[in-house]
mmCIF file of N, CA and C in Angstrom:
data_model
loop_
_atom_site.group_PDB
_atom_site.id
_atom_site.type_symbol
_atom_site.label_atom_id
_atom_site.label_comp_id
_atom_site.label_asym_id
_atom_site.label_seq_id
_atom_site.Cartn_x
_atom_site.Cartn_y
_atom_site.Cartn_z
ATOM 1 N N MET A 1 0.829 -1.169 0.000
ATOM 2 C CA MET A 1 0.000 0.000 0.000
ATOM 3 C C MET A 1 0.880 1.240 0.000
ATOM 4 N N ILE A 2 0.462 2.206 -0.734
ATOM 5 C CA ILE A 2 1.136 3.496 -0.721
ATOM 6 C C ILE A 2 0.142 4.505 -0.161
ATOM 7 N N ARG A 3 0.594 5.219 0.850
ATOM 8 C CA ARG A 3 -0.256 6.238 1.489
ATOM 9 C C ARG A 3 0.321 7.621 1.228
ATOM 10 N N ARG A 4 -0.568 8.548 1.060
ATOM 11 C CA ARG A 4 -0.190 9.959 0.942
ATOM 12 C C ARG A 4 -1.080 10.747 1.877
ATOM 13 N N GLY A 5 -0.450 11.453 2.808
ATOM 14 C CA GLY A 5 -1.223 12.271 3.744
ATOM 15 C C GLY A 5 -2.252 11.480 4.519
ATOM 16 N N GLY A 6 -1.931 10.242 4.878
ATOM 17 C CA GLY A 6 -2.850 9.425 5.664
ATOM 18 C C GLY A 6 -3.914 8.703 4.858
ATOM 19 N N THR A 7 -3.948 8.913 3.557
ATOM 20 C CA THR A 7 -4.924 8.218 2.706
ATOM 21 C C THR A 7 -4.216 7.240 1.790
ATOM 22 N N VAL A 8 -4.860 6.129 1.548
ATOM 23 C CA VAL A 8 -4.300 5.135 0.637
ATOM 24 C C VAL A 8 -4.483 5.638 -0.787
ATOM 25 N N SER A 9 -3.380 5.757 -1.514
ATOM 26 C CA SER A 9 -3.458 6.236 -2.897
ATOM 27 C C SER A 9 -3.258 5.110 -3.914
ATOM 28 N N HIS A 10 -2.717 3.978 -3.446
ATOM 29 C CA HIS A 10 -2.386 2.915 -4.398
ATOM 30 C C HIS A 10 -2.262 1.598 -3.635
ATOM 31 N N VAL A 11 -2.954 0.573 -4.104
ATOM 32 C CA VAL A 11 -2.818 -0.770 -3.545
ATOM 33 C C VAL A 11 -2.141 -1.634 -4.593
ATOM 34 N N ILE A 12 -1.040 -2.286 -4.194
ATOM 35 C CA ILE A 12 -0.293 -3.178 -5.085
ATOM 36 C C ILE A 12 -0.363 -4.573 -4.488
ATOM 37 N N ASP A 13 -0.824 -5.522 -5.275
ATOM 38 C CA ASP A 13 -0.942 -6.901 -4.814
ATOM 39 C C ASP A 13 -0.066 -7.770 -5.702
ATOM 40 N N THR A 14 0.926 -8.418 -5.102
ATOM 41 C CA THR A 14 1.805 -9.293 -5.887
ATOM 42 C C THR A 14 1.166 -10.658 -6.025
ATOM 43 N N LYS A 15 1.276 -11.206 -7.206
ATOM 44 C CA LYS A 15 0.752 -12.533 -7.513
ATOM 45 C C LYS A 15 1.894 -13.382 -8.035
ATOM 46 N N TRP A 16 1.961 -14.605 -7.598
ATOM 47 C CA TRP A 16 3.023 -15.511 -8.048
ATOM 48 C C TRP A 16 2.454 -16.506 -9.045
ATOM 49 N N LYS A 17 1.821 -15.950 -10.063
ATOM 50 C CA LYS A 17 1.220 -16.727 -11.141
ATOM 51 C C LYS A 17 1.791 -16.189 -12.447
ATOM 52 N N GLN A 18 1.717 -16.979 -13.485
ATOM 53 C CA GLN A 18 2.214 -16.525 -14.787
ATOM 54 C C GLN A 18 1.055 -15.950 -15.592
ATOM 55 N N ILE A 19 1.243 -14.732 -16.097
ATOM 56 C CA ILE A 19 0.238 -14.158 -16.991
ATOM 57 C C ILE A 19 0.680 -14.345 -18.428
ATOM 58 N N SER A 20 -0.273 -14.220 -19.339
ATOM 59 C CA SER A 20 0.037 -14.388 -20.762
ATOM 60 C C SER A 20 0.305 -13.045 -21.409
ATOM 61 N N SER A 21 0.787 -13.091 -22.633
ATOM 62 C CA SER A 21 1.113 -11.855 -23.352
ATOM 63 C C SER A 21 -0.135 -11.085 -23.760
ATOM 64 N N GLY A 22 -1.288 -11.713 -23.726
ATOM 65 C CA GLY A 22 -2.524 -11.011 -24.040
ATOM 66 C C GLY A 22 -2.960 -11.108 -25.483
ATOM 67 N N ILE A 23 -2.104 -11.596 -26.365
ATOM 68 C CA ILE A 23 -2.463 -11.683 -27.780
ATOM 69 C C ILE A 23 -3.606 -12.668 -27.978
ATOM 70 N N ASP A 24 -3.490 -13.851 -27.380
ATOM 71 C CA ASP A 24 -4.529 -14.857 -27.532
ATOM 72 C C ASP A 24 -5.478 -14.913 -26.340
ATOM 73 N N ASP A 25 -5.218 -14.115 -25.320
ATOM 74 C CA ASP A 25 -6.040 -14.095 -24.124
ATOM 75 C C ASP A 25 -6.228 -12.654 -23.665
ATOM 76 N N PRO A 26 -7.377 -12.040 -23.965
ATOM 77 C CA PRO A 26 -7.587 -10.636 -23.589
ATOM 78 C C PRO A 26 -7.512 -10.393 -22.074
ATOM 79 N N LYS A 27 -7.758 -11.422 -21.268
ATOM 80 C CA LYS A 27 -7.664 -11.270 -19.816
ATOM 81 C C LYS A 27 -6.242 -11.506 -19.324
ATOM 82 N N GLN A 28 -5.349 -11.900 -20.197
ATOM 83 C CA GLN A 28 -3.930 -12.149 -19.890
ATOM 84 C C GLN A 28 -3.731 -13.215 -18.820
ATOM 85 N N GLY A 29 -4.713 -14.055 -18.604
ATOM 86 C CA GLY A 29 -4.590 -15.071 -17.572
ATOM 87 C C GLY A 29 -4.901 -14.557 -16.178
ATOM 88 N N VAL A 30 -5.371 -13.305 -16.077
ATOM 89 C CA VAL A 30 -5.740 -12.727 -14.779
ATOM 90 C C VAL A 30 -7.068 -13.344 -14.355
ATOM 91 N N SER A 31 -7.103 -13.883 -13.139
ATOM 92 C CA SER A 31 -8.322 -14.554 -12.688
ATOM 93 C C SER A 31 -9.377 -13.542 -12.234
ATOM 94 N N GLN A 32 -10.627 -13.941 -12.386
ATOM 95 C CA GLN A 32 -11.747 -13.105 -11.946
ATOM 96 C C GLN A 32 -11.661 -12.889 -10.438
ATOM 97 N N ALA A 33 -11.216 -13.915 -9.706
ATOM 98 C CA ALA A 33 -11.087 -13.797 -8.251
ATOM 99 C C ALA A 33 -10.086 -12.699 -7.867
ATOM 100 N N ASP A 34 -8.982 -12.601 -8.621
ATOM 101 C CA ASP A 34 -7.995 -11.544 -8.340
ATOM 102 C C ASP A 34 -8.583 -10.162 -8.599
ATOM 103 N N VAL A 35 -9.380 -10.042 -9.645
ATOM 104 C CA VAL A 35 -10.030 -8.761 -9.952
ATOM 105 C C VAL A 35 -11.019 -8.407 -8.841
ATOM 106 N N TYR A 36 -11.809 -9.371 -8.400
ATOM 107 C CA TYR A 36 -12.756 -9.121 -7.306
ATOM 108 C C TYR A 36 -12.029 -8.718 -6.024
ATOM 109 N N GLN A 37 -10.896 -9.361 -5.759
ATOM 110 C CA GLN A 37 -10.111 -9.017 -4.579
ATOM 111 C C GLN A 37 -9.656 -7.555 -4.653
ATOM 112 N N MET A 38 -9.194 -7.128 -5.831
ATOM 113 C CA MET A 38 -8.748 -5.748 -5.990
ATOM 114 C C MET A 38 -9.918 -4.768 -5.856
ATOM 115 N N MET A 39 -11.076 -5.167 -6.348
ATOM 116 C CA MET A 39 -12.267 -4.319 -6.198
ATOM 117 C C MET A 39 -12.617 -4.148 -4.714
ATOM 118 N N ALA A 40 -12.442 -5.216 -3.943
ATOM 119 C CA ALA A 40 -12.693 -5.127 -2.497
ATOM 120 C C ALA A 40 -11.707 -4.150 -1.859
ATOM 121 N N TYR A 41 -10.426 -4.204 -2.268
ATOM 122 C CA TYR A 41 -9.436 -3.259 -1.758
ATOM 123 C C TYR A 41 -9.824 -1.821 -2.113
ATOM 124 N N ALA A 42 -10.303 -1.632 -3.325
ATOM 125 C CA ALA A 42 -10.704 -0.291 -3.758
ATOM 126 C C ALA A 42 -11.812 0.253 -2.860
ATOM 127 N N GLN A 43 -12.776 -0.600 -2.535
ATOM 128 C CA GLN A 43 -13.882 -0.180 -1.672
ATOM 129 C C GLN A 43 -13.419 0.026 -0.234
ATOM 130 N N LEU A 44 -12.604 -0.897 0.269
ATOM 131 C CA LEU A 44 -12.157 -0.845 1.653
ATOM 132 C C LEU A 44 -11.259 0.360 1.926
ATOM 133 N N TYR A 45 -10.302 0.607 1.021
ATOM 134 C CA TYR A 45 -9.321 1.659 1.239
ATOM 135 C C TYR A 45 -9.600 2.944 0.457
ATOM 136 N N LEU A 46 -10.655 2.938 -0.363
ATOM 137 C CA LEU A 46 -10.984 4.066 -1.230
ATOM 138 C C LEU A 46 -9.780 4.457 -2.092
ATOM 139 N N ALA A 47 -9.069 3.445 -2.558
ATOM 140 C CA ALA A 47 -7.849 3.656 -3.339
ATOM 141 C C ALA A 47 -8.187 3.950 -4.799
ATOM 142 N N PRO A 48 -7.638 5.020 -5.354
ATOM 143 C CA PRO A 48 -7.915 5.356 -6.751
ATOM 144 C C PRO A 48 -7.100 4.534 -7.752
ATOM 145 N N ARG A 49 -6.069 3.845 -7.268
ATOM 146 C CA ARG A 49 -5.215 3.080 -8.186
ATOM 147 C C ARG A 49 -4.884 1.723 -7.585
ATOM 148 N N LEU A 50 -5.034 0.688 -8.411
ATOM 149 C CA LEU A 50 -4.796 -0.688 -8.000
ATOM 150 C C LEU A 50 -3.855 -1.339 -9.013
ATOM 151 N N THR A 51 -2.902 -2.133 -8.520
ATOM 152 C CA THR A 51 -1.991 -2.829 -9.424
ATOM 153 C C THR A 51 -1.864 -4.287 -9.023
ATOM 154 N N LEU A 52 -2.101 -5.171 -9.983
ATOM 155 C CA LEU A 52 -1.774 -6.582 -9.837
ATOM 156 C C LEU A 52 -0.378 -6.741 -10.422
ATOM 157 N N LEU A 53 0.589 -7.129 -9.588
ATOM 158 C CA LEU A 53 1.986 -7.216 -10.013
ATOM 159 C C LEU A 53 2.410 -8.677 -10.099
ATOM 160 N N TYR A 54 2.806 -9.083 -11.302
ATOM 161 C CA TYR A 54 3.163 -10.473 -11.590
ATOM 162 C C TYR A 54 4.651 -10.600 -11.894
ATOM 163 N N PRO A 55 5.214 -11.818 -11.703
ATOM 164 C CA PRO A 55 6.597 -12.032 -12.116
ATOM 165 C C PRO A 55 6.690 -11.998 -13.642
ATOM 166 N N HIS A 56 7.709 -11.338 -14.136
ATOM 167 C CA HIS A 56 7.931 -11.215 -15.577
ATOM 168 C C HIS A 56 8.519 -12.521 -16.110
ATOM 169 N N HIS A 57 8.225 -12.841 -17.371
ATOM 170 C CA HIS A 57 8.834 -13.996 -18.020
ATOM 171 C C HIS A 57 9.097 -13.642 -19.479
ATOM 172 N N PRO A 58 9.967 -14.385 -20.163
ATOM 173 C CA PRO A 58 10.370 -14.034 -21.537
ATOM 174 C C PRO A 58 9.209 -13.870 -22.521
ATOM 175 N N GLY A 59 8.107 -14.567 -22.304
ATOM 176 C CA GLY A 59 6.959 -14.450 -23.202
ATOM 177 C C GLY A 59 6.305 -13.080 -23.177
ATOM 178 N N LEU A 60 6.661 -12.269 -22.187
ATOM 179 C CA LEU A 60 6.086 -10.924 -22.055
ATOM 180 C C LEU A 60 6.965 -9.840 -22.656
ATOM 181 N N GLY A 61 8.120 -10.241 -23.201
ATOM 182 C CA GLY A 61 9.046 -9.259 -23.758
ATOM 183 C C GLY A 61 10.309 -9.200 -22.920
ATOM 184 N N THR A 62 11.081 -8.152 -23.116
ATOM 185 C CA THR A 62 12.381 -8.078 -22.450
ATOM 186 C C THR A 62 12.420 -7.138 -21.261
ATOM 187 N N GLU A 63 11.392 -6.335 -21.049
ATOM 188 C CA GLU A 63 11.444 -5.322 -19.991
ATOM 189 C C GLU A 63 10.281 -5.426 -19.033
ATOM 190 N N ASP A 64 10.501 -4.940 -17.796
ATOM 191 C CA ASP A 64 9.418 -4.778 -16.835
ATOM 192 C C ASP A 64 8.412 -3.804 -17.467
ATOM 193 N N VAL A 65 7.123 -4.092 -17.316
ATOM 194 C CA VAL A 65 6.161 -3.250 -18.027
ATOM 195 C C VAL A 65 4.778 -3.296 -17.373
ATOM 196 N N VAL A 66 4.030 -2.200 -17.526
ATOM 197 C CA VAL A 66 2.607 -2.189 -17.212
ATOM 198 C C VAL A 66 1.912 -2.693 -18.474
ATOM 199 N N HIS A 67 1.181 -3.781 -18.351
ATOM 200 C CA HIS A 67 0.574 -4.426 -19.518
ATOM 201 C C HIS A 67 -0.769 -3.827 -19.901
ATOM 202 N N ALA A 68 -1.554 -3.460 -18.902
ATOM 203 C CA ALA A 68 -2.890 -2.940 -19.198
ATOM 204 C C ALA A 68 -3.358 -2.042 -18.067
ATOM 205 N N ARG A 69 -4.164 -1.051 -18.431
ATOM 206 C CA ARG A 69 -4.817 -0.175 -17.453
ATOM 207 C C ARG A 69 -6.294 -0.125 -17.807
ATOM 208 N N HIS A 70 -7.122 -0.297 -16.786
ATOM 209 C CA HIS A 70 -8.571 -0.287 -17.000
ATOM 210 C C HIS A 70 -9.216 0.603 -15.953
ATOM 211 N N ARG A 71 -10.126 1.440 -16.403
ATOM 212 C CA ARG A 71 -10.908 2.240 -15.454
ATOM 213 C C ARG A 71 -12.104 1.385 -15.033
ATOM 214 N N ILE A 72 -12.334 1.343 -13.725
ATOM 215 C CA ILE A 72 -13.454 0.574 -13.196
ATOM 216 C C ILE A 72 -14.742 1.336 -13.501
ATOM 217 N N THR A 73 -15.672 0.687 -14.156
ATOM 218 C CA THR A 73 -16.925 1.309 -14.570
ATOM 219 C C THR A 73 -17.642 1.945 -13.379
ATOM 220 N N GLY A 74 -17.981 3.211 -13.533
ATOM 221 C CA GLY A 74 -18.706 3.939 -12.501
ATOM 222 C C GLY A 74 -17.826 4.498 -11.388
ATOM 223 N N HIS A 75 -16.514 4.332 -11.522
ATOM 224 C CA HIS A 75 -15.584 4.800 -10.490
ATOM 225 C C HIS A 75 -14.406 5.510 -11.147
ATOM 226 N N ALA A 76 -13.655 6.238 -10.345
ATOM 227 C CA ALA A 76 -12.433 6.868 -10.839
ATOM 228 C C ALA A 76 -11.235 5.926 -10.688
ATOM 229 N N THR A 77 -11.478 4.744 -10.157
ATOM 230 C CA THR A 77 -10.414 3.777 -9.865
ATOM 231 C C THR A 77 -9.824 3.181 -11.137
ATOM 232 N N ILE A 78 -8.488 3.079 -11.138
ATOM 233 C CA ILE A 78 -7.755 2.450 -12.238
ATOM 234 C C ILE A 78 -7.199 1.122 -11.734
ATOM 235 N N LEU A 79 -7.426 0.054 -12.492
ATOM 236 C CA LEU A 79 -6.843 -1.257 -12.205
ATOM 237 C C LEU A 79 -5.855 -1.563 -13.316
ATOM 238 N N GLU A 80 -4.622 -1.878 -12.930
ATOM 239 C CA GLU A 80 -3.610 -2.200 -13.930
ATOM 240 C C GLU A 80 -2.947 -3.527 -13.612
ATOM 241 N N THR A 81 -2.424 -4.150 -14.669
ATOM 242 C CA THR A 81 -1.597 -5.343 -14.513
ATOM 243 C C THR A 81 -0.196 -4.976 -14.968
ATOM 244 N N ALA A 82 0.794 -5.459 -14.221
ATOM 245 C CA ALA A 82 2.184 -5.159 -14.528
ATOM 246 C C ALA A 82 3.025 -6.385 -14.205
ATOM 247 N N SER A 83 4.234 -6.419 -14.757
ATOM 248 C CA SER A 83 5.153 -7.517 -14.435
ATOM 249 C C SER A 83 6.553 -6.965 -14.240
ATOM 250 N N ILE A 84 7.290 -7.649 -13.374
ATOM 251 C CA ILE A 84 8.673 -7.267 -13.099
ATOM 252 C C ILE A 84 9.509 -8.544 -12.995
ATOM 253 N N ASP A 85 10.730 -8.464 -13.485
ATOM 254 C CA ASP A 85 11.636 -9.610 -13.488
ATOM 255 C C ASP A 85 12.231 -9.775 -12.090
ATOM 256 N N VAL A 86 11.663 -10.691 -11.304
ATOM 257 C CA VAL A 86 12.126 -10.898 -9.939
ATOM 258 C C VAL A 86 13.404 -11.740 -9.889
ATOM 259 N N ALA A 87 13.732 -12.413 -10.985
ATOM 260 C CA ALA A 87 14.981 -13.184 -11.036
ATOM 261 C C ALA A 87 16.194 -12.262 -11.108
ATOM 262 N N ASN A 88 15.978 -11.054 -11.607
ATOM 263 C CA ASN A 88 17.037 -10.052 -11.693
ATOM 264 C C ASN A 88 16.864 -9.095 -10.517
ATOM 265 N N SER A 89 17.650 -9.318 -9.461
ATOM 266 C CA SER A 89 17.482 -8.507 -8.258
ATOM 267 C C SER A 89 18.235 -7.176 -8.306
ATOM 268 N N GLU A 90 18.966 -6.932 -9.388
ATOM 269 C CA GLU A 90 19.722 -5.691 -9.499
ATOM 270 C C GLU A 90 18.787 -4.477 -9.499
ATOM 271 N N LYS A 91 18.993 -3.602 -8.525
ATOM 272 C CA LYS A 91 18.222 -2.360 -8.394
ATOM 273 C C LYS A 91 16.718 -2.608 -8.424
ATOM 274 N N ILE A 92 16.275 -3.681 -7.792
ATOM 275 C CA ILE A 92 14.856 -4.053 -7.873
ATOM 276 C C ILE A 92 13.936 -2.975 -7.298
ATOM 277 N N LEU A 93 14.320 -2.334 -6.198
ATOM 278 C CA LEU A 93 13.460 -1.285 -5.640
ATOM 279 C C LEU A 93 13.335 -0.105 -6.599
ATOM 280 N N ASP A 94 14.432 0.277 -7.229
ATOM 281 C CA ASP A 94 14.377 1.354 -8.220
ATOM 282 C C ASP A 94 13.493 0.960 -9.398
ATOM 283 N N ARG A 95 13.599 -0.292 -9.819
ATOM 284 C CA ARG A 95 12.800 -0.755 -10.964
ATOM 285 C C ARG A 95 11.315 -0.788 -10.606
ATOM 286 N N ILE A 96 11.000 -1.199 -9.386
ATOM 287 C CA ILE A 96 9.598 -1.209 -8.950
ATOM 288 C C ILE A 96 9.067 0.221 -8.893
ATOM 289 N N ARG A 97 9.846 1.125 -8.329
ATOM 290 C CA ARG A 97 9.419 2.534 -8.276
ATOM 291 C C ARG A 97 9.162 3.088 -9.669
ATOM 292 N N ARG A 98 10.083 2.820 -10.576
ATOM 293 C CA ARG A 98 9.950 3.325 -11.945
ATOM 294 C C ARG A 98 8.728 2.723 -12.634
ATOM 295 N N LEU A 99 8.503 1.441 -12.423
ATOM 296 C CA LEU A 99 7.388 0.743 -13.058
ATOM 297 C C LEU A 99 6.041 1.176 -12.492
ATOM 298 N N ILE A 100 5.936 1.195 -11.197
ATOM 299 C CA ILE A 100 4.652 1.417 -10.536
ATOM 300 C C ILE A 100 4.395 2.881 -10.204
ATOM 301 N N ILE A 101 5.404 3.558 -9.726
ATOM 302 C CA ILE A 101 5.205 4.915 -9.247
ATOM 303 C C ILE A 101 5.637 5.958 -10.261
ATOM 304 N N GLY A 102 6.593 5.613 -11.110
ATOM 305 C CA GLY A 102 7.068 6.564 -12.101
ATOM 306 C C GLY A 102 7.752 7.735 -11.440
ATOM 307 N N ASP A 103 7.320 8.931 -11.773
ATOM 308 C CA ASP A 103 7.942 10.137 -11.247
ATOM 309 C C ASP A 103 7.289 10.640 -9.957
ATOM 310 N N GLU A 104 6.252 9.921 -9.486
ATOM 311 C CA GLU A 104 5.595 10.342 -8.252
ATOM 312 C C GLU A 104 6.547 10.163 -7.074
ATOM 313 N N VAL A 105 6.330 10.916 -6.023
ATOM 314 C CA VAL A 105 7.162 10.816 -4.819
ATOM 315 C C VAL A 105 6.462 9.911 -3.819
ATOM 316 N N ILE A 106 7.197 8.981 -3.229
ATOM 317 C CA ILE A 106 6.638 8.103 -2.209
ATOM 318 C C ILE A 106 6.696 8.835 -0.881
ATOM 319 N N VAL A 107 5.536 8.988 -0.251
ATOM 320 C CA VAL A 107 5.495 9.616 1.060
ATOM 321 C C VAL A 107 5.668 8.559 2.128
ATOM 322 N N GLU A 108 4.912 7.464 2.006
ATOM 323 C CA GLU A 108 4.995 6.387 2.984
ATOM 324 C C GLU A 108 4.579 5.116 2.287
ATOM 325 N N ALA A 109 5.342 4.063 2.443
ATOM 326 C CA ALA A 109 4.986 2.768 1.880
ATOM 327 C C ALA A 109 4.803 1.801 3.030
ATOM 328 N N THR A 110 3.722 1.006 2.976
ATOM 329 C CA THR A 110 3.469 0.019 4.019
ATOM 330 C C THR A 110 3.230 -1.326 3.368
ATOM 331 N N GLY A 111 3.376 -2.379 4.105
ATOM 332 C CA GLY A 111 3.207 -3.701 3.516
ATOM 333 C C GLY A 111 2.430 -4.644 4.299
#
């Protein structure tokens, strides 16, 4: 969870499952249960941004990447899927920040 000024601004949930490239599977292998879980987090924490973070694999390309962003119907909430190469531990915190947070400043991170 990322908090700003005492409010949750982003919920990140790591999954240890393999997602697909999305070409032959529009859901990328993301389970409906995982989506429902993130929707519950959105309601519970009033978080405007949700990320399902998966381990990266060669079938997804060569770089850590955000694969998809979806606005939740009727809400301002964004749900995204992303992957990061956990086998490469070099500068992993910097890579996670760049992938998930980008240029935003982290005020407080909790886990």
